[in-house]
């Protein structure tokens, strides 16, 4: 062995093997250079346009700026819901995803420190979780804090932290606070992309995204797509630190939402709210009448315009704009008085004696009893042929407090609220149903709008309940365990004649019933909205004309007799003490008190009517839950309200009057 390497296989004899290997390597390198050169040429000459487009796309961002939401105004143009600018801190996940985890968390630490020092308590872990959720769900920046101090704006801008920005955005305002909260509703934000997809599927083209402001209740919800403005959409060029260099184009111009003009008069609304709130406080001082809640509705019977609609307790819609605090959320969502419930349209109550004009009209128009026929009120009424459990139970019905009124005609029966007078009518109608029909009371009530939604422009209005032999049978057929007896008894008709039993009405229905009586049979659909205007130009876009439901004329002689009885209620009847000193001469009110029994609770107090007679412009209903007698608890609310309407300078204090 001489130490030389063996000859390369295939090498020519006498050739140096090293030179042969070098030649092979040179060939390989040359081949690679040819391939790379070809690829470079392809990129430069053929694909350059595509790569330029990708590079440009990395520098172009889409920015969406919300437009001001349309205003909601009262009948005199006063703003009930408006907008103002708020400095808002947002997180955009796209620039942050380009950082490594350590650098990204360092940015979170700086932002959390700035937010906390400015009064918006936040920590870096919260921001990290928000970033993770946004990266999975959000297509737009996520709002972190609203109404921040301008100093925070300056500080964050100077730091120029990627993914975080501060900018003015419009937010909802409610200048009158809690007033009309149940009517106006409130706004919230679209929770996530799942909800956004569902909203956009229901209304293609609306462009909802996670974080978009949306009406959640009341008129804000019903007219969401009218009130919601068109956001401005811009394509902007940004540098490597996500700073806007220039606006490439505005692909969609901003347009404010449409303005909603209501029939509501904020002066009347506030007057009604104050009267009801003060009386609830006064009545609840008696432990036997806790009076936890109530409602007060005022309509114009001439066209159905809602002038005031109150439900107490209430809530502040502004609380939802910047997010509910823990204590406020607990109060609203767990309070047994249910402050979110709009009692005016969803509260269901026995009508009590406020229902009595219905069987009175049925009696007069059917000939069952004339207006002058006298009934001897002995304080009790015994069903004919009834034996009961012990000879009396279930057979004997009594006046409230067992009062004995003596001889009364129809007018006096209404003024003094004789229950036995109407007990006798209830029995007569049922016993002689072959003559009057088995549901004459129910048919009359339906003619006045009971047992059906009124059609007001608010979500989820209750229909009430108008019980009858037919509904009793239907309930049994559907729920035999809950309603084991399908039969309708004389006692059911007797209870219905005084507004008890299974009868349920809403305050709005009750006010509309009295409005129908006031107009002699003309009933309009209650309406809250007068017109829609362009939020930018003020041009009228849509007018909501009064909608006539029925114009079937009531029998004039019968209604006159009933109204005469109701006119005396505030003068010398069951509401006389509450209306002592009231200007009956210039403002005659026709009204009826009501006291409705509720199982295991104090009685509900009611008062409903219209005025001034003979050309009424107001129809109203007051209900105070567990307030006791209607003349004591509910009538003073209407008195205080109409004193305000009449401009009484020194009205009497709200006190408990006498009555039923």
XYZ file of C-alpha atoms in Angstrom:
660
model
C 0.000 0.000 0.000
C 1.456 3.348 -0.976
C -1.280 5.552 0.654
C -2.863 6.728 -2.565
C -6.647 6.617 -2.861
C -8.081 4.029 -5.145
C -8.903 5.175 -8.649
C -12.397 6.596 -9.221
C -14.609 4.068 -10.880
C -15.155 5.016 -14.473
C -12.328 7.561 -14.503
C -10.091 7.395 -17.530
C -6.856 5.695 -16.970
C -4.178 8.047 -15.813
C -6.649 10.870 -14.825
C -6.458 12.399 -11.280
C -9.528 11.209 -9.305
C -9.761 14.562 -7.372
C -10.196 16.446 -10.586
C -13.011 14.124 -11.571
C -14.883 14.717 -8.284
C -14.510 18.487 -8.703
C -16.014 18.267 -12.170
C -19.070 16.417 -10.799
C -19.574 18.979 -8.036
C -19.247 21.841 -10.490
C -21.939 20.293 -12.657
C -24.302 19.975 -9.703
C -23.727 23.590 -8.632
C -24.286 24.796 -12.166
C -27.574 22.901 -12.339
C -28.728 24.455 -9.047
C -27.827 27.933 -10.235
C -29.819 27.401 -13.393
C -32.886 26.329 -11.339
C -32.594 29.262 -8.921
C -32.077 31.687 -11.774
C -35.172 30.381 -13.490
C -37.220 30.703 -10.305
C -35.977 34.239 -9.741
C -36.906 35.147 -13.253
C -40.382 33.673 -12.718
C -40.866 35.676 -9.533
C -39.562 38.901 -11.033
C -41.203 38.687 -14.420
C -44.328 36.570 -13.997
C -45.476 36.684 -10.335
C -44.348 40.165 -9.311
C -47.838 41.639 -9.646
C -49.312 39.027 -7.315
C -46.637 39.516 -4.664
C -46.990 43.266 -4.863
C -50.703 42.799 -4.196
C -49.981 40.632 -1.145
C -47.457 43.148 0.168
C -49.903 45.981 -0.325
C -52.597 43.979 1.461
C -50.349 43.695 4.492
C -50.152 47.510 4.594
C -53.851 48.219 3.969
C -56.359 48.089 6.840
C -60.122 48.457 6.887
C -61.317 50.906 9.573
C -64.999 51.160 10.484
C -66.164 54.201 12.456
C -69.660 53.989 14.023
C -72.154 56.673 13.051
C -74.299 58.472 15.638
C -77.429 56.544 16.523
C -80.701 58.246 15.632
C -82.343 60.328 18.324
C -85.629 59.607 20.091
C -87.595 62.782 20.800
C -90.861 63.610 22.548
C -93.829 65.288 20.872
C -92.298 68.722 21.492
C -88.861 67.834 20.112
C -87.070 67.274 23.407
C -84.383 64.607 23.199
C -85.141 61.484 25.234
C -82.299 59.434 23.731
C -79.344 60.995 21.936
C -75.634 60.522 21.324
C -72.386 62.091 22.457
C -68.721 61.407 21.761
C -66.784 59.205 24.131
C -63.031 58.588 24.168
C -62.751 54.834 23.801
C -59.784 52.473 24.165
C -59.813 49.503 21.776
C -57.715 46.398 21.231
C -56.977 45.181 17.690
C -55.563 41.657 17.707
C -53.955 41.669 14.219
C -50.869 43.827 14.961
C -50.369 41.994 18.276
C -50.295 38.547 16.736
C -47.061 39.484 14.937
C -45.237 39.922 18.265
C -43.725 37.034 20.169
C -45.468 36.067 23.410
C -43.019 37.899 25.702
C -43.160 41.181 23.796
C -46.932 40.954 23.530
C -47.348 40.472 27.282
C -45.014 43.392 27.849
C -47.418 45.567 25.831
C -50.328 44.226 27.923
C -48.500 45.216 31.120
C -48.000 48.786 29.911
C -51.618 49.214 28.771
C -53.036 47.639 31.939
C -50.961 50.015 34.047
C -52.194 53.052 32.089
C -55.839 51.971 32.246
C -55.741 51.207 35.971
C -54.078 54.502 36.815
C -56.821 56.328 34.879
C -59.583 54.640 36.882
C -60.369 51.701 34.583
C -59.084 48.780 36.635
C -57.469 46.208 34.347
C -54.588 43.723 34.536
C -52.375 42.171 31.885
C -54.014 38.760 32.237
C -57.401 40.313 31.427
C -55.946 41.838 28.281
C -54.341 38.525 27.318
C -57.678 36.763 27.618
C -59.396 39.495 25.619
C -56.719 39.148 22.937
C -57.256 35.376 22.746
C -61.040 35.754 22.428
C -60.700 38.513 19.843
C -58.283 36.479 17.738
C -60.835 33.644 17.583
C -64.016 35.686 17.194
C -63.667 39.395 16.483
C -63.438 40.968 13.054
C -63.067 44.473 14.460
C -61.305 46.100 17.439
C -62.701 45.198 20.866
C -63.731 48.013 23.208
C -61.777 47.940 26.492
C -62.853 51.188 28.164
C -65.153 54.089 27.368
C -65.265 57.679 28.574
C -61.543 57.652 29.376
C -59.686 60.765 30.456
C -58.037 62.794 27.650
C -54.710 62.384 29.490
C -54.916 58.636 28.883
C -55.488 59.374 25.217
C -52.306 61.434 25.136
C -50.287 58.893 27.106
C -51.270 55.875 24.989
C -50.801 57.845 21.777
C -47.275 58.894 22.799
C -46.337 55.317 23.694
C -47.561 54.171 20.257
C -48.246 50.641 21.494
C -49.167 48.188 18.714
C -52.779 46.982 18.730
C -54.121 49.656 21.096
C -55.713 52.945 20.160
C -57.886 55.679 21.631
C -60.474 57.445 19.513
C -63.729 59.364 19.961
C -66.843 57.292 19.194
C -70.557 58.133 19.605
C -72.325 56.554 22.595
C -75.987 56.590 23.669
C -77.261 59.161 26.158
C -80.585 59.460 27.995
C -80.940 63.095 29.133
C -84.023 62.418 31.283
C -82.447 59.496 33.139
C -84.959 56.861 34.203
C -87.950 58.642 32.655
C -89.750 56.479 30.105
C -87.059 53.803 30.461
C -89.417 50.926 29.664
C -90.572 52.667 26.501
C -87.149 53.703 25.274
C -85.410 50.473 26.223
C -81.619 50.367 26.160
C -78.677 49.457 23.940
C -75.976 46.844 24.332
C -73.320 45.313 22.108
C -73.370 42.249 19.900
C -71.720 39.655 22.125
C -69.733 37.625 19.610
C -69.542 36.566 15.997
C -72.124 33.823 16.555
C -74.739 36.427 17.437
C -73.522 38.679 14.630
C -73.944 35.900 12.077
C -77.490 35.232 13.315
C -78.392 38.929 13.086
C -76.964 39.257 9.590
C -78.744 36.116 8.475
C -82.044 37.620 9.661
C -81.331 40.921 7.894
C -78.662 40.545 5.181
C -76.621 43.648 4.557
C -76.874 45.126 8.040
C -73.234 44.291 8.734
C -73.418 43.459 12.441
C -70.126 42.437 14.033
C -69.013 41.547 17.540
C -69.026 44.768 19.527
C -71.615 46.534 17.325
C -74.106 48.612 19.326
C -77.645 47.255 19.092
C -81.043 48.017 20.638
C -81.887 45.432 23.269
C -85.325 46.487 24.540
C -88.225 48.875 23.991
C -88.224 51.253 21.047
C -84.442 50.884 20.765
C -85.073 47.258 19.825
C -88.240 47.646 17.724
C -86.728 50.432 15.588
C -83.130 49.154 15.704
C -82.579 49.194 11.964
C -84.042 52.691 11.664
C -82.096 54.137 14.582
C -78.819 52.485 13.702
C -76.642 54.718 11.556
C -74.490 53.657 8.616
C -70.853 53.472 9.762
C -68.021 55.045 7.787
C -65.731 52.437 6.233
C -62.212 53.482 5.131
C -59.277 51.682 3.548
C -56.142 53.117 5.134
C -52.437 52.497 4.709
C -50.477 51.735 7.889
C -46.772 51.440 8.615
C -45.001 48.583 10.394
C -46.158 49.917 13.776
C -49.793 49.985 12.651
C -49.841 53.785 12.393
C -52.150 55.232 9.757
C -50.114 56.768 6.974
C -52.934 57.843 4.669
C -56.527 57.123 3.726
C -56.637 55.165 0.488
C -60.375 55.540 -0.017
C -63.690 55.853 1.819
C -65.703 52.866 0.688
C -68.805 53.807 2.684
C -69.795 57.259 3.907
C -71.209 57.665 7.402
C -74.888 58.449 7.815
C -76.541 59.112 11.179
C -79.507 56.956 12.158
C -83.073 58.124 11.658
C -84.736 60.250 14.333
C -87.817 58.850 16.045
C -90.438 61.421 17.081
C -92.889 60.140 19.703
C -96.399 61.045 20.798
C -95.099 61.062 24.374
C -95.025 64.395 26.230
C -92.073 64.367 28.613
C -93.761 66.889 30.931
C -96.758 64.592 31.324
C -94.460 61.579 31.615
C -92.495 63.135 34.461
C -95.708 64.296 36.171
C -97.128 60.768 36.005
C -93.889 59.212 37.253
C -93.599 61.587 40.176
C -97.239 61.157 41.212
C -97.005 57.361 41.119
C -93.632 57.207 42.878
C -94.759 59.500 45.687
C -97.956 57.548 46.249
C -96.142 54.194 46.249
C -93.892 55.568 48.985
C -96.852 56.932 50.969
C -98.999 53.791 50.749
C -96.100 51.453 51.583
C -95.703 53.113 54.979
C -98.632 50.964 56.094
C -97.306 47.414 56.631
C -100.621 45.984 55.423
C -100.205 47.608 51.986
C -96.576 47.136 50.871
C -97.288 48.708 47.443
C -94.049 47.485 45.805
C -94.927 48.455 42.244
C -97.411 50.146 39.973
C -98.271 51.545 36.575
C -99.923 54.661 35.146
C -100.974 55.019 31.494
C -102.409 58.133 29.814
C -103.791 58.103 26.252
C -105.456 60.579 23.948
C -108.697 58.735 23.101
C -109.165 60.873 19.979
C -106.292 59.199 18.110
C -104.684 56.601 20.404
C -101.553 58.677 21.089
C -99.699 57.543 24.217
C -99.061 60.684 26.275
C -97.446 58.994 29.290
C -96.690 55.399 30.199
C -95.155 54.615 33.571
C -93.990 51.377 35.141
C -92.347 51.379 38.565
C -89.869 50.305 39.772
C -87.725 51.189 36.800
C -84.074 51.239 35.704
C -81.590 53.694 34.217
C -80.959 52.877 30.529
C -77.655 54.776 30.739
C -76.352 51.987 32.975
C -76.098 49.677 29.981
C -74.129 52.096 27.800
C -70.847 51.809 29.692
C -71.577 48.426 31.247
C -73.424 47.484 34.423
C -71.566 47.345 37.707
C -71.935 44.212 39.798
C -74.238 45.753 42.407
C -76.515 47.334 39.804
C -76.689 44.120 37.804
C -77.619 42.160 40.926
C -80.356 44.652 41.774
C -81.851 44.641 38.314
C -81.713 40.929 37.619
C -82.533 39.516 41.056
C -84.899 42.121 42.520
C -88.260 40.456 43.224
C -90.085 43.615 42.116
C -88.829 42.926 38.566
C -87.745 46.423 37.489
C -87.309 45.277 33.866
C -90.998 44.345 33.597
C -93.008 46.946 31.714
C -96.148 46.640 33.790
C -98.077 48.952 31.474
C -98.160 46.308 28.729
C -97.017 43.112 30.481
C -98.463 43.465 33.967
C -101.613 41.327 34.243
C -104.149 42.300 36.899
C -107.749 41.573 37.864
C -109.709 44.669 36.845
C -111.865 44.752 39.955
C -114.688 47.299 39.937
C -113.114 49.266 37.060
C -114.656 46.483 34.929
C -118.238 47.293 36.003
C -119.095 49.531 33.021
C -118.870 46.367 30.873
C -121.687 44.350 32.518
C -123.594 47.639 32.932
C -123.508 48.221 29.176
C -124.424 44.581 28.517
C -127.422 44.886 30.866
C -128.705 48.137 29.382
C -128.344 47.105 25.728
C -129.796 43.611 26.243
C -132.761 44.770 28.302
C -131.666 42.752 31.311
C -132.038 45.879 33.445
C -132.978 49.494 32.786
C -130.976 52.408 34.082
C -133.792 53.447 36.422
C -134.558 50.021 37.871
C -133.782 50.007 41.586
C -131.841 47.264 43.320
C -131.972 46.865 47.096
C -128.361 46.519 48.218
C -128.369 44.706 51.566
C -124.604 44.249 51.694
C -124.735 40.564 50.716
C -125.963 38.549 47.760
C -126.964 34.900 47.882
C -127.055 32.790 44.745
C -130.517 31.400 44.128
C -130.806 27.677 44.705
C -127.269 27.450 46.073
C -126.617 25.227 49.085
C -122.841 25.430 49.377
C -120.584 23.410 51.673
C -122.184 24.542 54.928
C -125.253 26.232 53.557
C -123.485 29.539 52.896
C -119.906 29.002 51.745
C -119.711 29.563 48.023
C -123.256 30.873 47.939
C -123.018 34.278 49.612
C -121.137 37.230 48.087
C -120.537 40.481 49.951
C -119.799 44.129 49.343
C -116.358 45.364 50.328
C -116.348 46.057 54.074
C -119.857 44.584 54.165
C -121.385 47.983 53.391
C -125.174 48.159 53.079
C -126.189 50.761 50.485
C -129.935 50.290 50.287
C -131.875 51.107 47.088
C -129.549 51.944 44.153
C -130.100 52.348 40.430
C -127.420 51.863 37.780
C -125.949 55.312 38.216
C -125.682 54.983 41.993
C -124.370 51.425 41.699
C -121.429 52.762 39.705
C -120.875 55.881 41.807
C -120.950 54.016 45.118
C -119.591 50.740 43.671
C -122.332 48.356 44.743
C -121.017 44.843 44.273
C -124.364 43.162 44.972
C -125.958 45.091 42.097
C -123.459 43.529 39.675
C -123.522 40.115 41.379
C -127.210 39.996 40.519
C -126.459 40.845 36.889
C -123.810 38.135 36.665
C -126.228 35.508 37.922
C -129.083 36.732 35.720
C -126.949 36.535 32.574
C -125.907 32.958 33.329
C -129.189 31.585 34.583
C -130.987 33.095 31.571
C -128.206 32.347 29.077
C -130.710 30.908 26.620
C -132.002 34.462 26.337
C -128.791 36.513 26.610
C -126.175 34.064 25.427
C -123.654 32.403 27.684
C -120.905 34.973 27.020
C -122.653 38.338 26.765
C -120.229 39.897 29.285
C -117.207 38.548 27.406
C -118.483 39.730 24.026
C -119.075 43.194 25.431
C -115.590 43.274 26.983
C -114.001 42.259 23.666
C -115.858 45.115 21.974
C -114.011 47.461 24.349
C -110.626 45.900 23.501
C -110.113 43.508 26.416
C -108.663 40.031 25.954
C -106.496 41.057 22.987
C -103.212 42.929 22.456
C -103.723 46.617 21.748
C -101.009 46.656 19.056
C -98.785 49.325 20.597
C -95.255 49.494 19.075
C -93.511 47.686 21.932
C -92.221 44.104 22.140
C -94.069 41.244 23.821
C -97.319 42.963 24.749
C -99.590 40.692 26.801
C -103.074 39.872 25.502
C -104.672 39.703 28.926
C -107.236 37.042 29.774
C -110.956 37.108 29.130
C -112.302 33.898 30.729
C -115.402 32.196 29.390
C -117.012 28.751 29.261
C -115.064 28.170 26.049
C -111.671 29.063 27.536
C -112.444 26.975 30.643
C -113.081 23.927 28.471
C -109.986 24.628 26.358
C -107.817 24.934 29.469
C -109.109 21.608 30.737
C -108.515 19.900 27.399
C -104.936 21.154 27.233
C -103.998 20.970 30.917
C -106.385 18.526 32.619
C -104.324 18.289 35.795
C -104.162 22.048 36.298
C -107.810 22.534 35.260
C -109.606 19.372 36.366
C -113.120 20.844 36.086
C -114.112 22.041 32.607
C -117.458 23.471 33.706
C -118.393 27.146 34.031
C -120.547 27.909 37.054
C -122.913 30.658 38.105
C -120.291 31.799 40.606
C -117.817 32.286 37.775
C -120.227 34.653 36.043
C -120.906 36.465 39.308
C -117.182 37.007 39.922
C -116.625 38.147 36.345
C -119.353 40.779 36.713
C -117.217 42.615 39.300
C -113.924 42.110 37.451
C -112.660 39.180 39.520
C -112.141 35.490 38.851
C -109.780 34.647 36.001
C -110.128 38.038 34.289
C -106.773 39.751 33.678
C -106.076 43.096 32.025
C -103.040 45.285 31.414
C -103.053 48.968 32.414
C -102.873 49.915 28.726
C -105.927 47.787 27.918
C -107.823 49.340 30.811
C -107.017 52.883 29.687
C -108.020 51.972 26.131
C -111.300 50.491 27.395
C -112.208 53.787 29.040
C -111.060 55.671 25.959
C -113.510 53.602 23.892
C -116.310 54.524 26.287
C -115.266 58.188 26.122
C -115.508 58.310 22.310
C -118.776 56.396 22.089
C -117.201 53.367 20.425
C -114.293 54.724 18.384
C -111.117 52.893 19.382
C -107.653 53.514 18.005
C -104.576 51.363 18.242
C -102.375 52.943 20.927
C -99.321 54.446 19.260
C -96.050 55.811 20.536
C -94.400 56.927 17.303
C -95.491 59.987 15.368
C -92.904 60.098 12.561
C -89.423 59.167 11.393
C -86.986 61.805 10.122
C -83.642 61.676 8.327
C -81.040 62.200 11.041
C -78.898 64.347 8.772
C -81.342 66.495 6.818
C -84.418 66.460 9.063
C -86.557 65.341 6.117
C -89.704 63.440 7.139
C -89.360 59.868 5.930
C -92.444 58.193 7.369
C -95.538 59.392 9.227
C -97.401 57.029 11.541
C -101.026 57.977 11.108
C -103.627 57.063 13.766
C -104.848 53.534 13.112
C -108.573 53.025 13.649
C -109.443 49.640 15.163
C -113.200 50.034 15.353
C -115.765 52.754 14.844
C -118.800 50.676 15.752
C -120.959 53.145 17.614
C -122.038 52.342 21.135
C -125.626 52.833 22.167
C -125.750 56.515 23.127
C -128.475 56.213 25.757
C -126.686 53.390 27.535
C -123.285 55.093 27.518
C -124.808 58.338 28.776
C -126.287 56.530 31.770
C -122.964 54.863 32.564
C -120.947 58.071 32.164
C -123.334 59.946 34.458
C -122.564 57.412 37.163
C -118.817 57.694 36.535
C -118.878 61.501 36.625
C -120.101 61.376 40.218
C -117.321 59.026 41.406
C -114.742 61.822 41.993
C -117.445 64.252 43.228
C -119.398 62.326 45.866
C -118.551 58.708 45.192
C -115.728 56.349 46.088
C -112.989 58.807 44.977
C -114.552 61.904 46.525
C -112.021 62.361 49.320
C -109.058 61.977 46.974
C -110.550 64.698 44.740
C -111.712 67.076 47.470
C -111.204 70.642 46.238
C -110.533 69.563 42.647
C -111.821 71.876 39.909
C -114.653 69.627 38.758
C -116.389 72.540 37.048
C -113.719 73.185 34.436
C -112.356 69.655 34.254
C -115.076 67.008 34.868
C -113.610 63.525 35.208
C -115.581 60.334 34.618
C -113.824 57.548 36.476
C -114.163 54.358 38.490
C -112.271 53.026 41.477
C -111.388 49.361 41.774
C -110.156 47.048 44.494
C -109.054 43.653 43.203
C -108.398 40.632 45.382
C -105.107 38.790 44.915
C -104.351 35.407 46.464
C -102.196 35.608 49.590
C -101.473 39.321 49.069
C -103.018 42.669 49.838
C -105.600 43.893 47.330
C -104.514 45.763 44.210
C -105.777 49.348 43.947
C -107.091 50.664 40.607
C -108.497 53.887 39.214
C -109.428 54.453 35.565
C -111.380 57.018 33.599
C -111.314 59.919 31.154
C -111.796 63.675 30.962
C -112.575 66.419 30.669
C -116.164 65.560 29.829
C -117.842 66.056 27.352
C -114.780 66.420 25.080
C -112.216 64.107 26.653
C -108.567 64.427 25.674
C -107.234 62.033 28.330
C -108.046 58.398 29.073
C -106.069 56.846 31.907
C -105.549 53.881 34.205
C -103.653 53.656 37.504
C -102.747 50.396 39.212
C -100.898 50.057 42.507
C -99.971 46.501 43.396
C -100.969 45.548 46.950
C -102.146 49.097 47.553
C -105.523 48.329 49.114
C -108.642 50.280 48.144
C -108.685 52.035 44.787
C -110.097 55.247 46.183
C -107.437 55.283 48.883
C -104.303 54.379 46.942
C -104.844 54.788 43.205
C -107.208 57.767 42.860
C -104.766 60.236 44.518
C -102.231 59.477 41.759
C -104.647 60.682 39.081
C -105.552 63.698 41.227
C -101.916 64.764 41.507
C -101.402 64.258 37.780
C -104.393 66.336 36.713
C -103.516 69.079 39.192
C -100.235 69.302 37.282
C -102.083 69.342 33.954
C -104.291 72.190 35.193
C -101.320 74.113 36.540
C -102.489 74.081 40.160
C -99.828 76.068 41.996
C -100.267 74.595 45.459
C -101.766 71.107 45.035
C -102.766 69.155 48.155
C -100.297 66.511 49.325
C -100.827 62.928 48.288
C -102.779 61.337 51.108
C -104.801 58.205 51.584
C -108.402 58.994 50.801
C -111.533 57.065 51.604
C -113.200 54.779 49.128
C -113.066 51.430 47.426
